[in-house]
């Protein structure tokens, strides 16, 4: 049903009025019952997370305070990626990531480590080096052991392997698959587990929220890995959505089938971009997308976290990667909560 624009705007104004007091209260801190994190905790310990830009974290007190107030897990948006932690071979720079881990510990937040094995944001020394397949295998093994050991005991969940599949369900041709063969995925999980026994180990990918060829392939993979005793504990659906497209079909069923394998599931990088300019109707549709994901997560007992890929439109990867699109987050550029924020908050209150 299409809601006339004026009616939608009026409805929005009413919603905003209703929630203006709790939001002010929420800024008093997460101990307060009104924050997303506090409301989610009542749902079998569900965690609400955000990706964090550590430069902004250092520079912007309001950004920092919103994380403290509203979220209970953090994911480094970039600073645990290989390119950042080992910019020169053998020279490690964990300073920014260590800072985030410390921030999280102070706030009793958990950390999602992101990401050990990916085909993007690799150091240039690696991608432009001329290494043999055996050397690449040793390098990947060393990288996983180095990084998982560095953060041992401090990471709640690692995105061990990120984006290994194509949309049609075939394995993506990456530097790792080419050098190590298809089993690089199983090996990555084994190596990570040996380095950090306590971390939950996740497979993470985009466009696997609903049931489709890609999520079928991920399902087949993780089912096999479980059967073979490979230490994998969860599947993360990134949930980078665009409201100009249809909402994915079968999200709850999809999460449930992974859960039925004995795995945790999570939304790990949620955002819902739109073709600019912003309109009230688009904001409502965006709210509906965020809300549908939340309702699916709440419906599946093993859905352990709902993480957004940045919480404010002021610091979102979307405009830089999707020409003409933006406004993908829960808060606008002035750190004001948008209809999507109120929608997921309502979901957490209602059920
Ligand atoms: C993005 C970051 O947000 C950007 O700042 C960076 O320039 C590129 O990577 N899937 C992922 C994330 O798993 O790591 C990506 O993050 C977004 C898509």
mmCIF file of C-alpha atoms in Angstrom, residues 28-345:
data_model
loop_
_atom_site.group_PDB
_atom_site.id
_atom_site.type_symbol
_atom_site.label_atom_id
_atom_site.label_comp_id
_atom_site.label_asym_id
_atom_site.label_seq_id
_atom_site.Cartn_x
_atom_site.Cartn_y
_atom_site.Cartn_z
ATOM 1 C CA UNK A 28 22.320 9.585 29.600
ATOM 2 C CA UNK A 29 24.074 6.332 28.868
ATOM 3 C CA UNK A 30 23.547 2.729 28.059
ATOM 4 C CA UNK A 31 22.603 1.807 31.573
ATOM 5 C CA UNK A 32 19.402 3.609 30.736
ATOM 6 C CA UNK A 33 16.615 1.264 29.654
ATOM 7 C CA UNK A 34 15.824 3.201 26.492
ATOM 8 C CA UNK A 35 18.971 2.603 24.479
ATOM 9 C CA UNK A 36 18.983 0.147 21.581
ATOM 10 C CA UNK A 37 21.591 -1.942 23.388
ATOM 11 C CA UNK A 38 19.618 -2.096 26.627
ATOM 12 C CA UNK A 39 16.354 -2.910 24.873
ATOM 13 C CA UNK A 40 18.012 -5.602 22.763
ATOM 14 C CA UNK A 41 19.660 -7.225 25.761
ATOM 15 C CA UNK A 42 16.220 -8.283 26.963
ATOM 16 C CA UNK A 43 15.896 -10.451 23.852
ATOM 17 C CA UNK A 44 18.054 -13.437 24.784
ATOM 18 C CA UNK A 45 21.090 -11.166 25.035
ATOM 19 C CA UNK A 46 20.891 -9.792 21.493
ATOM 20 C CA UNK A 47 23.673 -7.293 20.826
ATOM 21 C CA UNK A 48 23.398 -4.144 18.747
ATOM 22 C CA UNK A 49 26.623 -3.193 17.025
ATOM 23 C CA UNK A 50 28.143 -0.583 14.807
ATOM 24 C CA UNK A 51 31.157 -0.354 12.570
ATOM 25 C CA UNK A 52 33.506 2.286 13.909
ATOM 26 C CA UNK A 53 35.718 4.694 12.015
ATOM 27 C CA UNK A 54 38.567 5.021 14.498
ATOM 28 C CA UNK A 55 39.656 8.428 13.158
ATOM 29 C CA UNK A 56 36.221 9.849 13.875
ATOM 30 C CA UNK A 57 36.150 8.054 17.215
ATOM 31 C CA UNK A 58 39.282 9.904 18.234
ATOM 32 C CA UNK A 59 38.105 13.287 16.978
ATOM 33 C CA UNK A 60 34.373 13.532 17.638
ATOM 34 C CA UNK A 61 32.938 13.390 21.156
ATOM 35 C CA UNK A 62 29.300 13.185 20.028
ATOM 36 C CA UNK A 63 30.091 10.222 17.758
ATOM 37 C CA UNK A 64 31.880 8.533 20.651
ATOM 38 C CA UNK A 65 29.024 9.191 23.055
ATOM 39 C CA UNK A 66 26.429 7.726 20.713
ATOM 40 C CA UNK A 67 28.409 4.500 20.552
ATOM 41 C CA UNK A 68 28.675 4.411 24.322
ATOM 42 C CA UNK A 69 24.967 5.114 24.700
ATOM 43 C CA UNK A 70 23.395 2.940 22.043
ATOM 44 C CA UNK A 71 25.603 0.019 21.037
ATOM 45 C CA UNK A 72 26.952 -3.097 22.710
ATOM 46 C CA UNK A 73 29.398 -4.345 20.084
ATOM 47 C CA UNK A 74 31.836 -2.567 17.818
ATOM 48 C CA UNK A 75 33.444 -3.639 14.545
ATOM 49 C CA UNK A 76 36.485 -1.821 13.187
ATOM 50 C CA UNK A 77 35.388 -0.500 9.801
ATOM 51 C CA UNK A 78 38.919 -0.791 8.433
ATOM 52 C CA UNK A 79 41.700 -0.977 10.989
ATOM 53 C CA UNK A 80 41.876 -4.765 11.393
ATOM 54 C CA UNK A 81 42.175 -5.350 7.647
ATOM 55 C CA UNK A 82 45.488 -6.744 6.444
ATOM 56 C CA UNK A 83 46.380 -3.585 4.490
ATOM 57 C CA UNK A 84 46.161 -1.597 7.700
ATOM 58 C CA UNK A 85 47.792 -3.992 10.162
ATOM 59 C CA UNK A 86 50.794 -4.946 8.015
ATOM 60 C CA UNK A 87 51.370 -2.084 5.564
ATOM 61 C CA UNK A 88 54.968 -3.167 5.057
ATOM 62 C CA UNK A 89 55.854 -6.842 5.176
ATOM 63 C CA UNK A 90 56.878 -7.793 8.697
ATOM 64 C CA UNK A 91 56.007 -4.390 10.156
ATOM 65 C CA UNK A 92 52.804 -4.419 12.122
ATOM 66 C CA UNK A 93 50.627 -1.528 13.107
ATOM 67 C CA UNK A 94 47.911 -2.540 15.509
ATOM 68 C CA UNK A 95 47.709 0.833 17.268
ATOM 69 C CA UNK A 96 44.341 1.960 15.931
ATOM 70 C CA UNK A 97 42.733 -1.446 16.404
ATOM 71 C CA UNK A 98 44.195 -1.763 19.909
ATOM 72 C CA UNK A 99 42.664 1.631 20.700
ATOM 73 C CA UNK A 100 39.235 0.418 19.632
ATOM 74 C CA UNK A 101 39.567 -2.797 21.638
ATOM 75 C CA UNK A 102 40.457 -0.700 24.688
ATOM 76 C CA UNK A 103 37.490 1.621 24.089
ATOM 77 C CA UNK A 104 35.238 -1.433 23.868
ATOM 78 C CA UNK A 105 36.607 -2.941 27.065
ATOM 79 C CA UNK A 106 36.018 0.314 28.963
ATOM 80 C CA UNK A 107 32.395 0.336 27.793
ATOM 81 C CA UNK A 108 31.797 -3.396 28.297
ATOM 82 C CA UNK A 109 31.223 -3.740 24.566
ATOM 83 C CA UNK A 110 32.169 -6.823 22.632
ATOM 84 C CA UNK A 111 34.340 -6.644 19.526
ATOM 85 C CA UNK A 112 33.624 -8.248 16.160
ATOM 86 C CA UNK A 113 36.978 -8.730 14.473
ATOM 87 C CA UNK A 114 36.842 -7.890 10.770
ATOM 88 C CA UNK A 115 38.353 -9.529 8.742
ATOM 89 C CA UNK A 116 41.107 -12.129 8.449
ATOM 90 C CA UNK A 117 40.708 -13.419 4.880
ATOM 91 C CA UNK A 118 39.410 -11.198 2.106
ATOM 92 C CA UNK A 119 40.378 -10.351 -1.456
ATOM 93 C CA UNK A 120 40.139 -6.568 -0.872
ATOM 94 C CA UNK A 121 42.231 -4.147 1.149
ATOM 95 C CA UNK A 122 45.292 -6.338 0.951
ATOM 96 C CA UNK A 123 48.730 -4.735 1.334
ATOM 97 C CA UNK A 124 50.456 -3.737 -1.897
ATOM 98 C CA UNK A 125 53.584 -5.659 -0.979
ATOM 99 C CA UNK A 126 51.387 -8.763 -1.116
ATOM 100 C CA UNK A 127 49.334 -8.068 -4.240
ATOM 101 C CA UNK A 128 52.219 -6.772 -6.305
ATOM 102 C CA UNK A 129 54.772 -9.258 -5.009
ATOM 103 C CA UNK A 130 55.601 -12.334 -7.048
ATOM 104 C CA UNK A 131 54.970 -15.139 -4.599
ATOM 105 C CA UNK A 132 54.607 -18.821 -5.372
ATOM 106 C CA UNK A 133 51.458 -20.678 -4.316
ATOM 107 C CA UNK A 134 53.306 -22.249 -1.399
ATOM 108 C CA UNK A 135 54.563 -18.868 -0.281
ATOM 109 C CA UNK A 136 51.056 -17.412 -0.467
ATOM 110 C CA UNK A 137 49.785 -20.275 1.667
ATOM 111 C CA UNK A 138 52.481 -19.583 4.249
ATOM 112 C CA UNK A 139 51.744 -15.853 4.144
ATOM 113 C CA UNK A 140 48.017 -16.348 4.704
ATOM 114 C CA UNK A 141 48.667 -18.810 7.515
ATOM 115 C CA UNK A 142 51.116 -16.417 9.154
ATOM 116 C CA UNK A 143 48.736 -13.480 8.785
ATOM 117 C CA UNK A 144 45.860 -15.322 10.441
ATOM 118 C CA UNK A 145 48.054 -16.589 13.265
ATOM 119 C CA UNK A 146 49.717 -13.198 13.785
ATOM 120 C CA UNK A 147 46.508 -11.236 13.943
ATOM 121 C CA UNK A 148 44.320 -13.716 15.823
ATOM 122 C CA UNK A 149 47.135 -14.174 18.333
ATOM 123 C CA UNK A 150 47.635 -10.448 18.759
ATOM 124 C CA UNK A 151 43.970 -10.019 19.719
ATOM 125 C CA UNK A 152 43.590 -13.365 21.472
ATOM 126 C CA UNK A 153 40.930 -13.283 24.181
ATOM 127 C CA UNK A 154 39.639 -9.855 23.149
ATOM 128 C CA UNK A 155 37.532 -10.711 20.135
ATOM 129 C CA UNK A 156 33.980 -11.967 20.574
ATOM 130 C CA UNK A 157 33.579 -13.022 16.963
ATOM 131 C CA UNK A 158 35.932 -13.002 13.988
ATOM 132 C CA UNK A 159 34.802 -12.629 10.401
ATOM 133 C CA UNK A 160 37.347 -15.235 9.373
ATOM 134 C CA UNK A 161 36.495 -15.430 5.680
ATOM 135 C CA UNK A 162 34.747 -12.556 3.936
ATOM 136 C CA UNK A 163 32.924 -12.603 0.588
ATOM 137 C CA UNK A 164 34.203 -15.886 -0.863
ATOM 138 C CA UNK A 165 31.207 -16.456 -3.174
ATOM 139 C CA UNK A 166 29.900 -15.018 -6.420
ATOM 140 C CA UNK A 167 26.221 -14.182 -6.817
ATOM 141 C CA UNK A 168 25.549 -17.430 -8.723
ATOM 142 C CA UNK A 169 26.903 -19.520 -5.869
ATOM 143 C CA UNK A 170 30.256 -20.393 -7.422
ATOM 144 C CA UNK A 171 33.402 -19.678 -5.444
ATOM 145 C CA UNK A 172 34.954 -16.319 -6.218
ATOM 146 C CA UNK A 173 38.303 -16.389 -7.986
ATOM 147 C CA UNK A 174 40.553 -14.715 -5.500
ATOM 148 C CA UNK A 175 44.262 -14.667 -4.871
ATOM 149 C CA UNK A 176 43.605 -17.200 -2.079
ATOM 150 C CA UNK A 177 41.534 -19.640 -4.077
ATOM 151 C CA UNK A 178 43.992 -19.472 -6.956
ATOM 152 C CA UNK A 179 46.973 -20.212 -4.749
ATOM 153 C CA UNK A 180 45.599 -22.562 -2.089
ATOM 154 C CA UNK A 181 42.622 -24.188 -3.795
ATOM 155 C CA UNK A 182 39.030 -24.344 -2.534
ATOM 156 C CA UNK A 183 40.085 -25.681 0.853
ATOM 157 C CA UNK A 184 41.573 -22.332 1.820
ATOM 158 C CA UNK A 185 38.290 -21.589 3.571
ATOM 159 C CA UNK A 186 38.419 -24.649 5.848
ATOM 160 C CA UNK A 187 42.105 -24.055 6.548
ATOM 161 C CA UNK A 188 41.504 -20.417 7.477
ATOM 162 C CA UNK A 189 38.985 -21.486 10.116
ATOM 163 C CA UNK A 190 41.323 -24.159 11.492
ATOM 164 C CA UNK A 191 44.239 -21.724 11.713
ATOM 165 C CA UNK A 192 42.137 -19.022 13.370
ATOM 166 C CA UNK A 193 40.752 -21.478 15.913
ATOM 167 C CA UNK A 194 44.220 -22.675 16.844
ATOM 168 C CA UNK A 195 45.298 -19.082 17.458
ATOM 169 C CA UNK A 196 42.245 -18.034 19.472
ATOM 170 C CA UNK A 197 40.147 -20.840 20.925
ATOM 171 C CA UNK A 198 37.594 -18.552 22.478
ATOM 172 C CA UNK A 199 36.543 -16.398 19.535
ATOM 173 C CA UNK A 200 33.407 -17.370 17.647
ATOM 174 C CA UNK A 201 34.433 -17.858 14.044
ATOM 175 C CA UNK A 202 32.115 -16.534 11.326
ATOM 176 C CA UNK A 203 31.774 -16.813 7.585
ATOM 177 C CA UNK A 204 30.581 -13.389 6.336
ATOM 178 C CA UNK A 205 29.113 -12.301 2.990
ATOM 179 C CA UNK A 206 26.711 -9.879 1.269
ATOM 180 C CA UNK A 207 23.445 -10.688 -0.511
ATOM 181 C CA UNK A 208 22.965 -13.793 1.620
ATOM 182 C CA UNK A 209 20.212 -12.326 3.816
ATOM 183 C CA UNK A 210 17.424 -14.077 1.917
ATOM 184 C CA UNK A 211 17.207 -17.425 0.196
ATOM 185 C CA UNK A 212 18.963 -17.351 -3.178
ATOM 186 C CA UNK A 213 21.698 -19.108 -5.151
ATOM 187 C CA UNK A 214 24.445 -17.448 -3.137
ATOM 188 C CA UNK A 215 23.015 -18.206 0.303
ATOM 189 C CA UNK A 216 22.277 -21.773 -0.861
ATOM 190 C CA UNK A 217 25.958 -22.147 -1.709
ATOM 191 C CA UNK A 218 27.060 -20.711 1.630
ATOM 192 C CA UNK A 219 24.628 -23.074 3.327
ATOM 193 C CA UNK A 220 26.061 -26.075 1.483
ATOM 194 C CA UNK A 221 29.592 -24.993 2.387
ATOM 195 C CA UNK A 222 29.021 -24.445 6.091
ATOM 196 C CA UNK A 223 26.994 -27.640 6.380
ATOM 197 C CA UNK A 224 29.920 -29.550 4.935
ATOM 198 C CA UNK A 225 32.417 -27.730 7.145
ATOM 199 C CA UNK A 226 30.358 -28.575 10.241
ATOM 200 C CA UNK A 227 30.133 -32.222 9.164
ATOM 201 C CA UNK A 228 33.903 -32.321 8.724
ATOM 202 C CA UNK A 229 34.484 -30.847 12.173
ATOM 203 C CA UNK A 230 35.909 -27.558 10.919
ATOM 204 C CA UNK A 231 35.649 -24.947 13.695
ATOM 205 C CA UNK A 232 33.019 -22.580 12.317
ATOM 206 C CA UNK A 233 30.495 -21.075 14.708
ATOM 207 C CA UNK A 234 28.464 -18.559 12.785
ATOM 208 C CA UNK A 235 27.343 -17.004 9.543
ATOM 209 C CA UNK A 236 27.152 -13.258 9.095
ATOM 210 C CA UNK A 237 24.849 -11.705 6.532
ATOM 211 C CA UNK A 238 26.237 -8.265 5.804
ATOM 212 C CA UNK A 239 22.834 -6.813 4.858
ATOM 213 C CA UNK A 240 24.003 -3.957 2.660
ATOM 214 C CA UNK A 241 20.589 -3.234 1.204
ATOM 215 C CA UNK A 242 19.312 -0.647 -1.270
ATOM 216 C CA UNK A 243 15.725 0.501 -0.937
ATOM 217 C CA UNK A 244 15.405 0.960 -4.713
ATOM 218 C CA UNK A 245 15.431 -2.846 -4.862
ATOM 219 C CA UNK A 246 12.980 -5.320 -3.396
ATOM 220 C CA UNK A 247 13.496 -6.522 0.147
ATOM 221 C CA UNK A 248 15.159 -9.951 0.077
ATOM 222 C CA UNK A 249 12.806 -12.925 0.274
ATOM 223 C CA UNK A 250 12.860 -15.543 2.993
ATOM 224 C CA UNK A 251 15.163 -13.838 5.478
ATOM 225 C CA UNK A 252 13.778 -15.498 8.602
ATOM 226 C CA UNK A 253 13.778 -18.939 6.982
ATOM 227 C CA UNK A 254 17.307 -18.362 5.788
ATOM 228 C CA UNK A 255 18.605 -17.406 9.229
ATOM 229 C CA UNK A 256 16.747 -20.350 10.714
ATOM 230 C CA UNK A 257 18.265 -22.905 8.360
ATOM 231 C CA UNK A 258 21.768 -21.775 9.380
ATOM 232 C CA UNK A 259 20.729 -21.809 13.032
ATOM 233 C CA UNK A 260 19.441 -25.352 12.583
ATOM 234 C CA UNK A 261 22.982 -26.398 11.670
ATOM 235 C CA UNK A 262 24.007 -25.325 15.163
ATOM 236 C CA UNK A 263 25.426 -21.982 14.043
ATOM 237 C CA UNK A 264 24.962 -18.482 15.357
ATOM 238 C CA UNK A 265 23.719 -15.967 12.826
ATOM 239 C CA UNK A 266 24.069 -12.194 12.701
ATOM 240 C CA UNK A 267 23.521 -9.153 10.570
ATOM 241 C CA UNK A 268 27.011 -7.775 10.427
ATOM 242 C CA UNK A 269 27.069 -4.667 8.203
ATOM 243 C CA UNK A 270 23.508 -3.437 7.916
ATOM 244 C CA UNK A 271 22.663 -0.334 5.946
ATOM 245 C CA UNK A 272 19.881 0.578 3.540
ATOM 246 C CA UNK A 273 20.985 3.109 0.972
ATOM 247 C CA UNK A 274 18.736 5.165 -1.250
ATOM 248 C CA UNK A 275 19.033 7.069 -4.484
ATOM 249 C CA UNK A 276 19.323 10.710 -3.423
ATOM 250 C CA UNK A 277 17.602 13.023 -2.726
ATOM 251 C CA UNK A 278 16.051 11.893 0.542
ATOM 252 C CA UNK A 279 12.251 11.995 0.744
ATOM 253 C CA UNK A 280 9.878 11.083 3.572
ATOM 254 C CA UNK A 281 8.660 8.112 1.582
ATOM 255 C CA UNK A 282 12.171 6.807 1.107
ATOM 256 C CA UNK A 283 12.874 7.236 4.811
ATOM 257 C CA UNK A 284 9.769 5.201 5.608
ATOM 258 C CA UNK A 285 10.758 2.462 3.188
ATOM 259 C CA UNK A 286 14.234 2.469 4.695
ATOM 260 C CA UNK A 287 12.732 2.180 8.166
ATOM 261 C CA UNK A 288 10.736 -0.794 6.952
ATOM 262 C CA UNK A 289 13.897 -2.496 5.611
ATOM 263 C CA UNK A 290 15.769 -2.038 8.897
ATOM 264 C CA UNK A 291 12.701 -3.191 10.786
ATOM 265 C CA UNK A 292 12.142 -6.323 8.729
ATOM 266 C CA UNK A 293 15.725 -7.359 9.379
ATOM 267 C CA UNK A 294 15.274 -6.732 13.071
ATOM 268 C CA UNK A 295 12.068 -8.740 13.188
ATOM 269 C CA UNK A 296 13.787 -11.674 11.496
ATOM 270 C CA UNK A 297 16.656 -11.463 13.937
ATOM 271 C CA UNK A 298 14.241 -11.387 16.864
ATOM 272 C CA UNK A 299 12.399 -14.404 15.442
ATOM 273 C CA UNK A 300 15.509 -16.592 15.355
ATOM 274 C CA UNK A 301 16.928 -17.587 18.720
ATOM 275 C CA UNK A 302 20.480 -17.948 17.367
ATOM 276 C CA UNK A 303 20.563 -14.412 15.922
ATOM 277 C CA UNK A 304 23.166 -12.984 18.287
ATOM 278 C CA UNK A 305 23.834 -9.521 16.900
ATOM 279 C CA UNK A 306 22.512 -6.813 14.621
ATOM 280 C CA UNK A 307 25.356 -4.563 13.519
ATOM 281 C CA UNK A 308 25.058 -1.461 11.363
ATOM 282 C CA UNK A 309 27.879 -0.415 9.025
ATOM 283 C CA UNK A 310 28.230 2.991 10.600
ATOM 284 C CA UNK A 311 25.344 4.643 12.398
ATOM 285 C CA UNK A 312 25.399 8.156 10.957
ATOM 286 C CA UNK A 313 25.054 9.451 7.411
ATOM 287 C CA UNK A 314 27.911 11.795 8.261
ATOM 288 C CA UNK A 315 30.334 8.856 8.178
ATOM 289 C CA UNK A 316 29.090 6.167 5.853
ATOM 290 C CA UNK A 317 30.944 4.314 3.124
ATOM 291 C CA UNK A 318 27.890 4.476 0.826
ATOM 292 C CA UNK A 319 28.289 7.845 -0.965
ATOM 293 C CA UNK A 320 31.900 7.002 -1.800
ATOM 294 C CA UNK A 321 31.035 3.608 -3.291
ATOM 295 C CA UNK A 322 27.571 4.032 -4.843
ATOM 296 C CA UNK A 323 27.328 7.085 -7.060
ATOM 297 C CA UNK A 324 24.250 9.211 -6.372
ATOM 298 C CA UNK A 325 23.258 7.164 -3.313
ATOM 299 C CA UNK A 326 23.497 7.763 0.402
ATOM 300 C CA UNK A 327 21.513 8.425 3.588
ATOM 301 C CA UNK A 328 21.855 4.722 4.438
ATOM 302 C CA UNK A 329 22.168 4.902 8.226
ATOM 303 C CA UNK A 330 20.035 5.065 11.385
ATOM 304 C CA UNK A 331 21.047 8.673 12.150
ATOM 305 C CA UNK A 332 21.257 11.617 9.790
ATOM 306 C CA UNK A 333 24.328 13.778 9.200
ATOM 307 C CA UNK A 334 23.545 15.849 12.300
ATOM 308 C CA UNK A 335 23.340 12.775 14.475
ATOM 309 C CA UNK A 336 19.570 12.966 14.696
ATOM 310 C CA UNK A 337 17.788 9.608 14.761
ATOM 311 C CA UNK A 338 15.831 8.807 11.595
ATOM 312 C CA UNK A 339 12.608 6.801 11.169
ATOM 313 C CA UNK A 340 14.742 3.640 10.812
ATOM 314 C CA UNK A 341 16.098 4.196 14.318
ATOM 315 C CA UNK A 342 12.593 4.540 15.754
ATOM 316 C CA UNK A 343 11.391 1.528 13.808
ATOM 317 C CA UNK A 344 13.974 -0.905 15.173
ATOM 318 C CA UNK A 345 13.595 0.598 18.615
#
